[in-house]
Amino acid sequence: MLKIGSHVSLKGDKMFLGSVEEALSYGASAFMVYTGAPQNTRRKALDTMRIDEAKTMWQAAGYAMEDIVVHAPYVMNLANPDPVKQQFAIDFLVNEIKRSEAMGAKEIVLHPGAHVKQGAEAGIERIVSGLNHVLEKTEGSSVNIALETMAGKGTEIGRSFEELRAIIDGVNDSRRLTVCFDTCHTHDAGYDVKEDFEGVMEEFDKVIGKSRIGVFHINDSKNVRGAMKDRHANLGVGEIGFDALNAIVHHPDFAQVPKILETPYVTEDDASTKRIYPPYKAEIAMLKARQFDASFIEDIRKQG
Ligand code: FE
Ligand code: FE
Ligand code: ZN
């Protein structure tokens, strides 16, 4: 079975149960969720998240808990040169891993960090020391930390496979470190995922090892290869294109790996309204059919 879904939200009182409902409404067989707002670190108590009801609904639909992915908030930075802030990131990630485990997720996606002018090497060192603390404090957990491939904007670490390898090599015990391969980010970082995914994967395999891939983020990109911008586009309307992304989604080597869409919501052409629509149902349907529909964005707007 194709493991495909999108990021969904924790909405209102329904919390995690609402996430499952949203994913099922898109025809998804996997999904990703933030345990709260991605841009802050305020989190609700686990016992208010309606986890048991969510699990029951997801499994009754025939899907596996291990195809649910959590994403750590993107404001946390394990490479933070301020030791107080780095400690906060460590403690927060430990709690995120506990929440992820309670939710049944197998992977928590983490942006490795930003070196904020210390230089990549010093940043990697801090990430390694931070991860060592986190891995130790969560020893025995079933949750892997999936280091995301980054676009390389600002001082982001993780723009090259070598930087991720350095992190994996640096930690004391890398068994629970995996990789989240983001198609937009790797393209923006300069890898030719559009024309030569097989070549990119050969390189990935040499540097990191294909079996480390725990999650794919499937996004088109608004910018040309190597632009280091990180602006996601809807499938087939960006610089990567539908065919390349579709081939990745259906790649036989990664059938067991959940693929998650993080493409932008569709806005009205007419800027006078603020209405936005999720594209995921249509994008998932196109991937299942292996067929691009050039009018899908127009259709989403029409259906309102
Ligand atoms: Fe991310
Ligand atoms: Fe991503
Ligand atoms: Zn991104």
PDB file of C-alpha atoms and ligand atoms in Angstrom:
ATOM      1  CA  MET A   1       0.000   0.000   0.000  1.00  0.00           C
ATOM      2  CA  LEU A   2       1.219   3.460  -0.897  1.00  0.00           C
ATOM      3  CA  LYS A   3       2.092   5.411   2.261  1.00  0.00           C
ATOM      4  CA  ILE A   4       1.080   8.929   1.376  1.00  0.00           C
ATOM      5  CA  GLY A   5      -0.349  11.839   3.328  1.00  0.00           C
ATOM      6  CA  SER A   6       0.202  15.442   4.279  1.00  0.00           C
ATOM      7  CA  HIS A   7       0.864  17.510   7.313  1.00  0.00           C
ATOM      8  CA  VAL A   8      -2.345  18.121   9.238  1.00  0.00           C
ATOM      9  CA  SER A   9      -3.112  20.207  12.310  1.00  0.00           C
ATOM     10  CA  LEU A  10      -4.219  19.583  15.862  1.00  0.00           C
ATOM     11  CA  LYS A  11      -7.523  21.419  15.802  1.00  0.00           C
ATOM     12  CA  GLY A  12      -9.533  22.833  18.688  1.00  0.00           C
ATOM     13  CA  ASP A  13     -10.912  20.388  21.244  1.00  0.00           C
ATOM     14  CA  LYS A  14     -10.565  17.388  18.961  1.00  0.00           C
ATOM     15  CA  MET A  15      -6.783  17.637  19.042  1.00  0.00           C
ATOM     16  CA  PHE A  16      -5.111  14.460  17.722  1.00  0.00           C
ATOM     17  CA  LEU A  17      -8.493  12.923  16.893  1.00  0.00           C
ATOM     18  CA  GLY A  18      -9.078  15.929  14.620  1.00  0.00           C
ATOM     19  CA  SER A  19      -5.726  15.283  12.945  1.00  0.00           C
ATOM     20  CA  VAL A  20      -6.768  11.723  12.087  1.00  0.00           C
ATOM     21  CA  GLU A  21     -10.133  12.948  10.776  1.00  0.00           C
ATOM     22  CA  GLU A  22      -8.403  15.545   8.617  1.00  0.00           C
ATOM     23  CA  ALA A  23      -5.937  12.979   7.216  1.00  0.00           C
ATOM     24  CA  LEU A  24      -8.719  10.509   6.422  1.00  0.00           C
ATOM     25  CA  SER A  25     -10.702  13.260   4.674  1.00  0.00           C
ATOM     26  CA  TYR A  26      -7.785  13.627   2.227  1.00  0.00           C
ATOM     27  CA  GLY A  27      -7.637   9.888   1.505  1.00  0.00           C
ATOM     28  CA  ALA A  28      -4.278   9.680   3.271  1.00  0.00           C
ATOM     29  CA  SER A  29      -2.609   6.509   4.536  1.00  0.00           C
ATOM     30  CA  ALA A  30       0.060   8.423   6.498  1.00  0.00           C
ATOM     31  CA  PHE A  31       0.271  11.924   7.982  1.00  0.00           C
ATOM     32  CA  MET A  32       2.451  14.343   9.874  1.00  0.00           C
ATOM     33  CA  VAL A  33       1.497  16.567  12.747  1.00  0.00           C
ATOM     34  CA  TYR A  34       3.062  19.159  15.000  1.00  0.00           C
ATOM     35  CA  THR A  35       2.219  18.568  18.660  1.00  0.00           C
ATOM     36  CA  GLY A  36       1.191  22.247  18.862  1.00  0.00           C
ATOM     37  CA  ALA A  37       1.927  25.428  16.896  1.00  0.00           C
ATOM     38  CA  PRO A  38       5.112  24.883  14.847  1.00  0.00           C
ATOM     39  CA  GLN A  39       6.360  28.394  15.565  1.00  0.00           C
ATOM     40  CA  ASN A  40       6.171  28.169  19.361  1.00  0.00           C
ATOM     41  CA  THR A  41       6.829  25.679  22.126  1.00  0.00           C
ATOM     42  CA  ARG A  42       3.599  25.906  24.133  1.00  0.00           C
ATOM     43  CA  ARG A  43       2.121  22.417  24.366  1.00  0.00           C
ATOM     44  CA  LYS A  44      -1.099  20.977  25.827  1.00  0.00           C
ATOM     45  CA  ALA A  45      -1.113  18.161  28.362  1.00  0.00           C
ATOM     46  CA  LEU A  46      -1.014  14.696  26.822  1.00  0.00           C
ATOM     47  CA  ASP A  47      -4.231  13.600  28.527  1.00  0.00           C
ATOM     48  CA  THR A  48      -6.180  16.325  26.692  1.00  0.00           C
ATOM     49  CA  MET A  49      -4.985  15.224  23.244  1.00  0.00           C
ATOM     50  CA  ARG A  50      -7.554  12.424  22.698  1.00  0.00           C
ATOM     51  CA  ILE A  51      -4.829  10.015  21.680  1.00  0.00           C
ATOM     52  CA  ASP A  52      -6.719   6.766  22.297  1.00  0.00           C
ATOM     53  CA  GLU A  53      -9.703   7.809  20.184  1.00  0.00           C
ATOM     54  CA  ALA A  54      -7.333   8.942  17.447  1.00  0.00           C
ATOM     55  CA  LYS A  55      -5.471   5.615  17.454  1.00  0.00           C
ATOM     56  CA  THR A  56      -8.703   3.652  17.336  1.00  0.00           C
ATOM     57  CA  MET A  57     -10.009   5.642  14.373  1.00  0.00           C
ATOM     58  CA  TRP A  58      -6.732   5.462  12.424  1.00  0.00           C
ATOM     59  CA  GLN A  59      -6.302   1.727  12.922  1.00  0.00           C
ATOM     60  CA  ALA A  60      -9.962   1.015  12.184  1.00  0.00           C
ATOM     61  CA  ALA A  61      -9.388   2.679   8.812  1.00  0.00           C
ATOM     62  CA  GLY A  62      -6.698   0.055   8.188  1.00  0.00           C
ATOM     63  CA  TYR A  63      -3.611   2.191   8.695  1.00  0.00           C
ATOM     64  CA  ALA A  64      -0.540   1.798  10.890  1.00  0.00           C
ATOM     65  CA  MET A  65       0.487   4.059  13.759  1.00  0.00           C
ATOM     66  CA  GLU A  66       4.078   3.852  12.556  1.00  0.00           C
ATOM     67  CA  ASP A  67       3.071   5.811   9.452  1.00  0.00           C
ATOM     68  CA  ILE A  68       2.262   8.804  11.631  1.00  0.00           C
ATOM     69  CA  VAL A  69       5.098  11.298  11.787  1.00  0.00           C
ATOM     70  CA  VAL A  70       5.650  14.144  14.248  1.00  0.00           C
ATOM     71  CA  HIS A  71       7.537  17.312  13.326  1.00  0.00           C
ATOM     72  CA  ALA A  72       9.422  19.175  16.057  1.00  0.00           C
ATOM     73  CA  PRO A  73       8.756  22.944  16.091  1.00  0.00           C
ATOM     74  CA  TYR A  74      11.025  24.719  13.653  1.00  0.00           C
ATOM     75  CA  VAL A  75      11.911  27.461  16.134  1.00  0.00           C
ATOM     76  CA  MET A  76      13.993  25.143  18.293  1.00  0.00           C
ATOM     77  CA  ASN A  77      17.727  25.188  17.574  1.00  0.00           C
ATOM     78  CA  LEU A  78      20.053  22.575  19.022  1.00  0.00           C
ATOM     79  CA  ALA A  79      22.992  24.550  17.581  1.00  0.00           C
ATOM     80  CA  ASN A  80      22.111  27.663  19.588  1.00  0.00           C
ATOM     81  CA  PRO A  81      25.342  29.225  20.860  1.00  0.00           C
ATOM     82  CA  ASP A  82      23.524  30.475  23.979  1.00  0.00           C
ATOM     83  CA  PRO A  83      23.829  27.552  26.421  1.00  0.00           C
ATOM     84  CA  VAL A  84      20.566  28.417  28.199  1.00  0.00           C
ATOM     85  CA  LYS A  85      18.679  28.358  24.909  1.00  0.00           C
ATOM     86  CA  GLN A  86      20.410  25.178  23.805  1.00  0.00           C
ATOM     87  CA  GLN A  87      19.428  23.524  27.074  1.00  0.00           C
ATOM     88  CA  PHE A  88      15.845  24.634  26.496  1.00  0.00           C
ATOM     89  CA  ALA A  89      15.926  22.996  23.054  1.00  0.00           C
ATOM     90  CA  ILE A  90      17.310  19.775  24.531  1.00  0.00           C
ATOM     91  CA  ASP A  91      14.650  19.598  27.260  1.00  0.00           C
ATOM     92  CA  PHE A  92      11.910  20.447  24.808  1.00  0.00           C
ATOM     93  CA  LEU A  93      12.995  17.758  22.346  1.00  0.00           C
ATOM     94  CA  VAL A  94      13.101  15.148  25.127  1.00  0.00           C
ATOM     95  CA  ASN A  95       9.469  15.992  25.915  1.00  0.00           C
ATOM     96  CA  GLU A  96       8.534  15.996  22.224  1.00  0.00           C
ATOM     97  CA  ILE A  97       9.926  12.479  21.908  1.00  0.00           C
ATOM     98  CA  LYS A  98       7.845  11.367  24.898  1.00  0.00           C
ATOM     99  CA  ARG A  99       4.737  12.947  23.352  1.00  0.00           C
ATOM    100  CA  SER A 100       5.529  11.312  19.988  1.00  0.00           C
ATOM    101  CA  GLU A 101       5.871   7.929  21.644  1.00  0.00           C
ATOM    102  CA  ALA A 102       2.542   8.347  23.442  1.00  0.00           C
ATOM    103  CA  MET A 103       0.966   9.258  20.107  1.00  0.00           C
ATOM    104  CA  GLY A 104       2.358   6.083  18.539  1.00  0.00           C
ATOM    105  CA  ALA A 105       4.610   7.836  16.022  1.00  0.00           C
ATOM    106  CA  LYS A 106       7.841   6.210  14.942  1.00  0.00           C
ATOM    107  CA  GLU A 107       9.681   9.252  13.603  1.00  0.00           C
ATOM    108  CA  ILE A 108      10.040  12.824  14.816  1.00  0.00           C
ATOM    109  CA  VAL A 109      11.383  15.142  12.128  1.00  0.00           C
ATOM    110  CA  LEU A 110      13.955  17.662  13.307  1.00  0.00           C
ATOM    111  CA  HIS A 111      15.600  20.569  11.512  1.00  0.00           C
ATOM    112  CA  PRO A 112      19.190  19.935  12.625  1.00  0.00           C
ATOM    113  CA  GLY A 113      19.796  23.566  13.548  1.00  0.00           C
ATOM    114  CA  ALA A 114      21.212  26.908  12.449  1.00  0.00           C
ATOM    115  CA  HIS A 115      24.763  27.846  13.318  1.00  0.00           C
ATOM    116  CA  VAL A 116      23.953  31.585  13.500  1.00  0.00           C
ATOM    117  CA  LYS A 117      27.394  32.732  12.337  1.00  0.00           C
ATOM    118  CA  GLN A 118      29.475  30.322  14.438  1.00  0.00           C
ATOM    119  CA  GLY A 119      30.266  28.413  11.264  1.00  0.00           C
ATOM    120  CA  ALA A 120      28.975  24.996  10.260  1.00  0.00           C
ATOM    121  CA  GLU A 121      31.609  23.043  12.122  1.00  0.00           C
ATOM    122  CA  ALA A 122      30.878  24.641  15.503  1.00  0.00           C
ATOM    123  CA  GLY A 123      27.159  24.307  14.809  1.00  0.00           C
ATOM    124  CA  ILE A 124      27.497  20.610  14.060  1.00  0.00           C
ATOM    125  CA  GLU A 125      29.450  20.151  17.290  1.00  0.00           C
ATOM    126  CA  ARG A 126      26.628  21.722  19.295  1.00  0.00           C
ATOM    127  CA  ILE A 127      24.006  19.655  17.512  1.00  0.00           C
ATOM    128  CA  VAL A 128      25.977  16.495  18.270  1.00  0.00           C
ATOM    129  CA  SER A 129      26.309  17.351  21.961  1.00  0.00           C
ATOM    130  CA  GLY A 130      22.623  18.269  22.122  1.00  0.00           C
ATOM    131  CA  LEU A 131      21.556  15.055  20.417  1.00  0.00           C
ATOM    132  CA  ASN A 132      23.763  12.998  22.738  1.00  0.00           C
ATOM    133  CA  HIS A 133      21.861  14.426  25.717  1.00  0.00           C
ATOM    134  CA  VAL A 134      18.505  13.881  24.051  1.00  0.00           C
ATOM    135  CA  LEU A 135      19.257  10.314  22.958  1.00  0.00           C
ATOM    136  CA  GLU A 136      20.560   9.437  26.406  1.00  0.00           C
ATOM    137  CA  LYS A 137      17.567  10.924  28.215  1.00  0.00           C
ATOM    138  CA  THR A 138      15.176   9.001  25.941  1.00  0.00           C
ATOM    139  CA  GLU A 139      17.118   5.748  25.868  1.00  0.00           C
ATOM    140  CA  GLY A 140      14.949   2.774  24.980  1.00  0.00           C
ATOM    141  CA  SER A 141      12.368   4.928  23.200  1.00  0.00           C
ATOM    142  CA  SER A 142      10.868   3.529  20.007  1.00  0.00           C
ATOM    143  CA  VAL A 143      10.939   6.986  18.386  1.00  0.00           C
ATOM    144  CA  ASN A 144      13.649   7.852  15.873  1.00  0.00           C
ATOM    145  CA  ILE A 145      14.898  11.381  15.293  1.00  0.00           C
ATOM    146  CA  ALA A 146      14.728  12.077  11.555  1.00  0.00           C
ATOM    147  CA  LEU A 147      17.234  14.785  10.628  1.00  0.00           C
ATOM    148  CA  GLU A 148      15.743  16.779   7.767  1.00  0.00           C
ATOM    149  CA  THR A 149      17.712  17.633   4.639  1.00  0.00           C
ATOM    150  CA  MET A 150      17.661  21.439   4.524  1.00  0.00           C
ATOM    151  CA  ALA A 151      17.598  23.969   1.676  1.00  0.00           C
ATOM    152  CA  GLY A 152      20.582  25.905   3.030  1.00  0.00           C
ATOM    153  CA  LYS A 153      18.883  29.230   3.597  1.00  0.00           C
ATOM    154  CA  GLY A 154      20.497  31.484   6.188  1.00  0.00           C
ATOM    155  CA  THR A 155      22.867  29.482   8.354  1.00  0.00           C
ATOM    156  CA  GLU A 156      20.940  26.194   8.228  1.00  0.00           C
ATOM    157  CA  ILE A 157      22.910  23.039   8.822  1.00  0.00           C
ATOM    158  CA  GLY A 158      21.946  19.978   6.834  1.00  0.00           C
ATOM    159  CA  ARG A 159      22.160  21.414   3.313  1.00  0.00           C
ATOM    160  CA  SER A 160      24.516  18.632   2.257  1.00  0.00           C
ATOM    161  CA  PHE A 161      24.464  14.902   2.886  1.00  0.00           C
ATOM    162  CA  GLU A 162      27.973  15.294   4.340  1.00  0.00           C
ATOM    163  CA  GLU A 163      26.723  17.631   7.078  1.00  0.00           C
ATOM    164  CA  LEU A 164      24.083  15.104   8.111  1.00  0.00           C
ATOM    165  CA  ARG A 165      26.714  12.353   7.997  1.00  0.00           C
ATOM    166  CA  ALA A 166      28.948  14.416  10.311  1.00  0.00           C
ATOM    167  CA  ILE A 167      26.089  14.622  12.836  1.00  0.00           C
ATOM    168  CA  ILE A 168      25.355  10.902  12.582  1.00  0.00           C
ATOM    169  CA  ASP A 169      29.056  10.063  12.957  1.00  0.00           C
ATOM    170  CA  GLY A 170      29.427  12.483  15.845  1.00  0.00           C
ATOM    171  CA  VAL A 171      26.836  11.053  18.236  1.00  0.00           C
ATOM    172  CA  ASN A 172      27.685   8.243  20.616  1.00  0.00           C
ATOM    173  CA  ASP A 173      24.837   6.021  19.486  1.00  0.00           C
ATOM    174  CA  SER A 174      23.283   6.730  16.086  1.00  0.00           C
ATOM    175  CA  ARG A 175      20.825   3.814  16.038  1.00  0.00           C
ATOM    176  CA  ARG A 176      17.847   6.129  16.548  1.00  0.00           C
ATOM    177  CA  LEU A 177      18.961   8.728  14.004  1.00  0.00           C
ATOM    178  CA  THR A 178      17.237   8.608  10.635  1.00  0.00           C
ATOM    179  CA  VAL A 179      16.830  11.122   7.806  1.00  0.00           C
ATOM    180  CA  CYS A 180      13.826  12.985   6.461  1.00  0.00           C
ATOM    181  CA  PHE A 181      14.486  13.554   2.765  1.00  0.00           C
ATOM    182  CA  ASP A 182      12.702  16.737   1.627  1.00  0.00           C
ATOM    183  CA  THR A 183      12.506  16.987  -2.167  1.00  0.00           C
ATOM    184  CA  CYS A 184      12.146  20.795  -2.235  1.00  0.00           C
ATOM    185  CA  HIS A 185      15.023  21.285   0.173  1.00  0.00           C
ATOM    186  CA  THR A 186      17.463  18.940  -1.589  1.00  0.00           C
ATOM    187  CA  HIS A 187      16.582  20.539  -4.935  1.00  0.00           C
ATOM    188  CA  ASP A 188      17.089  24.010  -3.471  1.00  0.00           C
ATOM    189  CA  ALA A 189      20.380  22.846  -1.947  1.00  0.00           C
ATOM    190  CA  GLY A 190      21.555  21.903  -5.447  1.00  0.00           C
ATOM    191  CA  TYR A 191      20.840  18.182  -5.788  1.00  0.00           C
ATOM    192  CA  ASP A 192      19.286  17.203  -9.128  1.00  0.00           C
ATOM    193  CA  VAL A 193      16.214  15.384  -7.843  1.00  0.00           C
ATOM    194  CA  LYS A 194      14.301  16.397 -10.981  1.00  0.00           C
ATOM    195  CA  GLU A 195      16.501  14.905 -13.700  1.00  0.00           C
ATOM    196  CA  ASP A 196      18.637  12.442 -11.763  1.00  0.00           C
ATOM    197  CA  PHE A 197      16.994  11.124  -8.609  1.00  0.00           C
ATOM    198  CA  GLU A 198      18.803   7.797  -9.064  1.00  0.00           C
ATOM    199  CA  GLY A 199      22.162   9.590  -9.114  1.00  0.00           C
ATOM    200  CA  VAL A 200      21.221  11.648  -6.055  1.00  0.00           C
ATOM    201  CA  MET A 201      20.221   8.466  -4.250  1.00  0.00           C
ATOM    202  CA  GLU A 202      23.469   6.782  -5.212  1.00  0.00           C
ATOM    203  CA  GLU A 203      25.314   9.666  -3.611  1.00  0.00           C
ATOM    204  CA  PHE A 204      23.016   9.609  -0.577  1.00  0.00           C
ATOM    205  CA  ASP A 205      23.627   5.896  -0.225  1.00  0.00           C
ATOM    206  CA  LYS A 206      27.385   6.363  -0.382  1.00  0.00           C
ATOM    207  CA  VAL A 207      27.464   9.221   2.129  1.00  0.00           C
ATOM    208  CA  ILE A 208      24.683   8.253   4.572  1.00  0.00           C
ATOM    209  CA  GLY A 209      23.037   4.989   3.526  1.00  0.00           C
ATOM    210  CA  LYS A 210      19.599   4.660   1.955  1.00  0.00           C
ATOM    211  CA  SER A 211      18.277   2.594   4.841  1.00  0.00           C
ATOM    212  CA  ARG A 212      18.513   5.693   7.079  1.00  0.00           C
ATOM    213  CA  ILE A 213      15.622   7.348   5.261  1.00  0.00           C
ATOM    214  CA  GLY A 214      12.655   7.276   7.632  1.00  0.00           C
ATOM    215  CA  VAL A 215      10.423   9.890   6.000  1.00  0.00           C
ATOM    216  CA  PHE A 216      10.067  11.711   2.691  1.00  0.00           C
ATOM    217  CA  HIS A 217       8.711  15.236   2.407  1.00  0.00           C
ATOM    218  CA  ILE A 218       7.226  15.518  -1.067  1.00  0.00           C
ATOM    219  CA  ASN A 219       7.142  19.148  -2.195  1.00  0.00           C
ATOM    220  CA  ASP A 220       7.659  20.934  -5.476  1.00  0.00           C
ATOM    221  CA  SER A 221       9.832  24.062  -5.355  1.00  0.00           C
ATOM    222  CA  LYS A 222       9.099  27.632  -6.422  1.00  0.00           C
ATOM    223  CA  ASN A 223      12.760  28.184  -7.213  1.00  0.00           C
ATOM    224  CA  VAL A 224      15.441  26.800  -9.495  1.00  0.00           C
ATOM    225  CA  ARG A 225      17.841  24.123  -8.356  1.00  0.00           C
ATOM    226  CA  GLY A 226      20.487  25.488  -6.013  1.00  0.00           C
ATOM    227  CA  ALA A 227      18.519  28.637  -5.103  1.00  0.00           C
ATOM    228  CA  MET A 228      18.695  27.853  -1.344  1.00  0.00           C
ATOM    229  CA  LYS A 229      15.293  29.525  -0.817  1.00  0.00           C
ATOM    230  CA  ASP A 230      12.967  26.872   0.636  1.00  0.00           C
ATOM    231  CA  ARG A 231       9.670  27.964  -0.896  1.00  0.00           C
ATOM    232  CA  HIS A 232       7.411  24.955  -1.427  1.00  0.00           C
ATOM    233  CA  ALA A 233       5.151  24.736  -4.479  1.00  0.00           C
ATOM    234  CA  ASN A 234       2.141  22.556  -5.254  1.00  0.00           C
ATOM    235  CA  LEU A 235       2.886  19.337  -7.116  1.00  0.00           C
ATOM    236  CA  GLY A 236       3.584  19.855 -10.795  1.00  0.00           C
ATOM    237  CA  VAL A 237       3.545  23.650 -10.728  1.00  0.00           C
ATOM    238  CA  GLY A 238       7.119  24.155  -9.512  1.00  0.00           C
ATOM    239  CA  GLU A 239      10.637  23.607 -10.782  1.00  0.00           C
ATOM    240  CA  ILE A 240      10.761  19.883  -9.953  1.00  0.00           C
ATOM    241  CA  GLY A 241       7.561  18.848 -11.682  1.00  0.00           C
ATOM    242  CA  PHE A 242       4.998  16.114 -11.185  1.00  0.00           C
ATOM    243  CA  ASP A 243       6.775  13.268 -12.984  1.00  0.00           C
ATOM    244  CA  ALA A 244       9.928  13.393 -10.867  1.00  0.00           C
ATOM    245  CA  LEU A 245       7.950  13.635  -7.617  1.00  0.00           C
ATOM    246  CA  ASN A 246       5.567  10.880  -8.686  1.00  0.00           C
ATOM    247  CA  ALA A 247       8.518   8.583  -9.441  1.00  0.00           C
ATOM    248  CA  ILE A 248       9.950   9.196  -5.967  1.00  0.00           C
ATOM    249  CA  VAL A 249       6.600   8.496  -4.310  1.00  0.00           C
ATOM    250  CA  HIS A 250       6.310   5.179  -6.163  1.00  0.00           C
ATOM    251  CA  HIS A 251      10.003   4.237  -5.923  1.00  0.00           C
ATOM    252  CA  PRO A 252      10.257   0.521  -5.072  1.00  0.00           C
ATOM    253  CA  ASP A 253      13.205   1.045  -2.691  1.00  0.00           C
ATOM    254  CA  PHE A 254      11.088   3.243  -0.409  1.00  0.00           C
ATOM    255  CA  ALA A 255       7.705   1.530  -0.386  1.00  0.00           C
ATOM    256  CA  GLN A 256       7.822   1.240   3.419  1.00  0.00           C
ATOM    257  CA  VAL A 257       8.696   4.906   3.983  1.00  0.00           C
ATOM    258  CA  PRO A 258       5.840   7.371   4.640  1.00  0.00           C
ATOM    259  CA  LYS A 259       5.674  10.286   2.174  1.00  0.00           C
ATOM    260  CA  ILE A 260       4.341  13.567   3.475  1.00  0.00           C
ATOM    261  CA  LEU A 261       3.149  16.575   1.456  1.00  0.00           C
ATOM    262  CA  GLU A 262       3.909  20.043   2.814  1.00  0.00           C
ATOM    263  CA  THR A 263       2.697  21.932  -0.224  1.00  0.00           C
ATOM    264  CA  PRO A 264       1.055  25.351   0.196  1.00  0.00           C
ATOM    265  CA  TYR A 265      -2.664  25.962   0.612  1.00  0.00           C
ATOM    266  CA  VAL A 266      -4.427  27.216  -2.493  1.00  0.00           C
ATOM    267  CA  THR A 267      -5.420  30.885  -2.312  1.00  0.00           C
ATOM    268  CA  GLU A 268      -8.073  32.707  -4.330  1.00  0.00           C
ATOM    269  CA  ASP A 269      -6.848  34.357  -7.518  1.00  0.00           C
ATOM    270  CA  ASP A 270      -8.696  37.413  -6.383  1.00  0.00           C
ATOM    271  CA  ALA A 271      -6.663  38.799  -3.497  1.00  0.00           C
ATOM    272  CA  SER A 272      -9.746  40.471  -1.979  1.00  0.00           C
ATOM    273  CA  THR A 273     -10.655  37.304  -0.080  1.00  0.00           C
ATOM    274  CA  LYS A 274      -8.549  35.526   2.489  1.00  0.00           C
ATOM    275  CA  ARG A 275     -10.017  32.108   1.736  1.00  0.00           C
ATOM    276  CA  ILE A 276      -7.552  29.268   1.436  1.00  0.00           C
ATOM    277  CA  TYR A 277      -8.068  25.597   0.613  1.00  0.00           C
ATOM    278  CA  PRO A 278      -5.950  22.555   1.422  1.00  0.00           C
ATOM    279  CA  PRO A 279      -4.563  20.963  -1.773  1.00  0.00           C
ATOM    280  CA  TYR A 280      -3.907  17.571  -0.235  1.00  0.00           C
ATOM    281  CA  LYS A 281      -6.952  15.578  -1.290  1.00  0.00           C
ATOM    282  CA  ALA A 282      -6.337  16.481  -4.934  1.00  0.00           C
ATOM    283  CA  GLU A 283      -2.570  15.982  -4.743  1.00  0.00           C
ATOM    284  CA  ILE A 284      -2.910  12.589  -3.044  1.00  0.00           C
ATOM    285  CA  ALA A 285      -5.451  11.531  -5.687  1.00  0.00           C
ATOM    286  CA  MET A 286      -3.064  12.508  -8.494  1.00  0.00           C
ATOM    287  CA  LEU A 287      -0.235  10.532  -6.906  1.00  0.00           C
ATOM    288  CA  LYS A 288      -2.447   7.496  -6.403  1.00  0.00           C
ATOM    289  CA  ALA A 289      -3.512   7.720 -10.070  1.00  0.00           C
ATOM    290  CA  ARG A 290       0.078   8.536 -11.140  1.00  0.00           C
ATOM    291  CA  GLN A 291      -1.452  11.187 -13.326  1.00  0.00           C
ATOM    292  CA  PHE A 292      -1.092  14.962 -13.243  1.00  0.00           C
ATOM    293  CA  ASP A 293      -4.223  17.051 -13.698  1.00  0.00           C
ATOM    294  CA  ALA A 294      -3.267  20.516 -14.935  1.00  0.00           C
ATOM    295  CA  SER A 295      -6.524  22.058 -13.719  1.00  0.00           C
ATOM    296  CA  PHE A 296      -6.411  20.771 -10.142  1.00  0.00           C
ATOM    297  CA  ILE A 297      -5.710  24.130  -8.529  1.00  0.00           C
ATOM    298  CA  GLU A 298      -8.537  25.795 -10.487  1.00  0.00           C
ATOM    299  CA  ASP A 299     -10.837  22.918  -9.509  1.00  0.00           C
ATOM    300  CA  ILE A 300      -9.991  23.346  -5.832  1.00  0.00           C
ATOM    301  CA  ARG A 301     -10.911  27.032  -6.049  1.00  0.00           C
ATOM    302  CA  LYS A 302     -14.155  26.262  -7.863  1.00  0.00           C
ATOM    303  CA  GLN A 303     -15.235  23.639  -5.376  1.00  0.00           C
ATOM    304  CA  GLY A 304     -14.562  26.191  -2.625  1.00  0.00           C
TER     305      GLY A 304
HETATM  306 FE    FE B   1      10.659  20.548   8.108  1.00  0.00          FE
HETATM  307 FE    FE B   2      10.098  19.443   5.000  1.00  0.00          FE
HETATM  308 ZN    ZN B   3      10.749  23.637   3.693  1.00  0.00          ZN
END
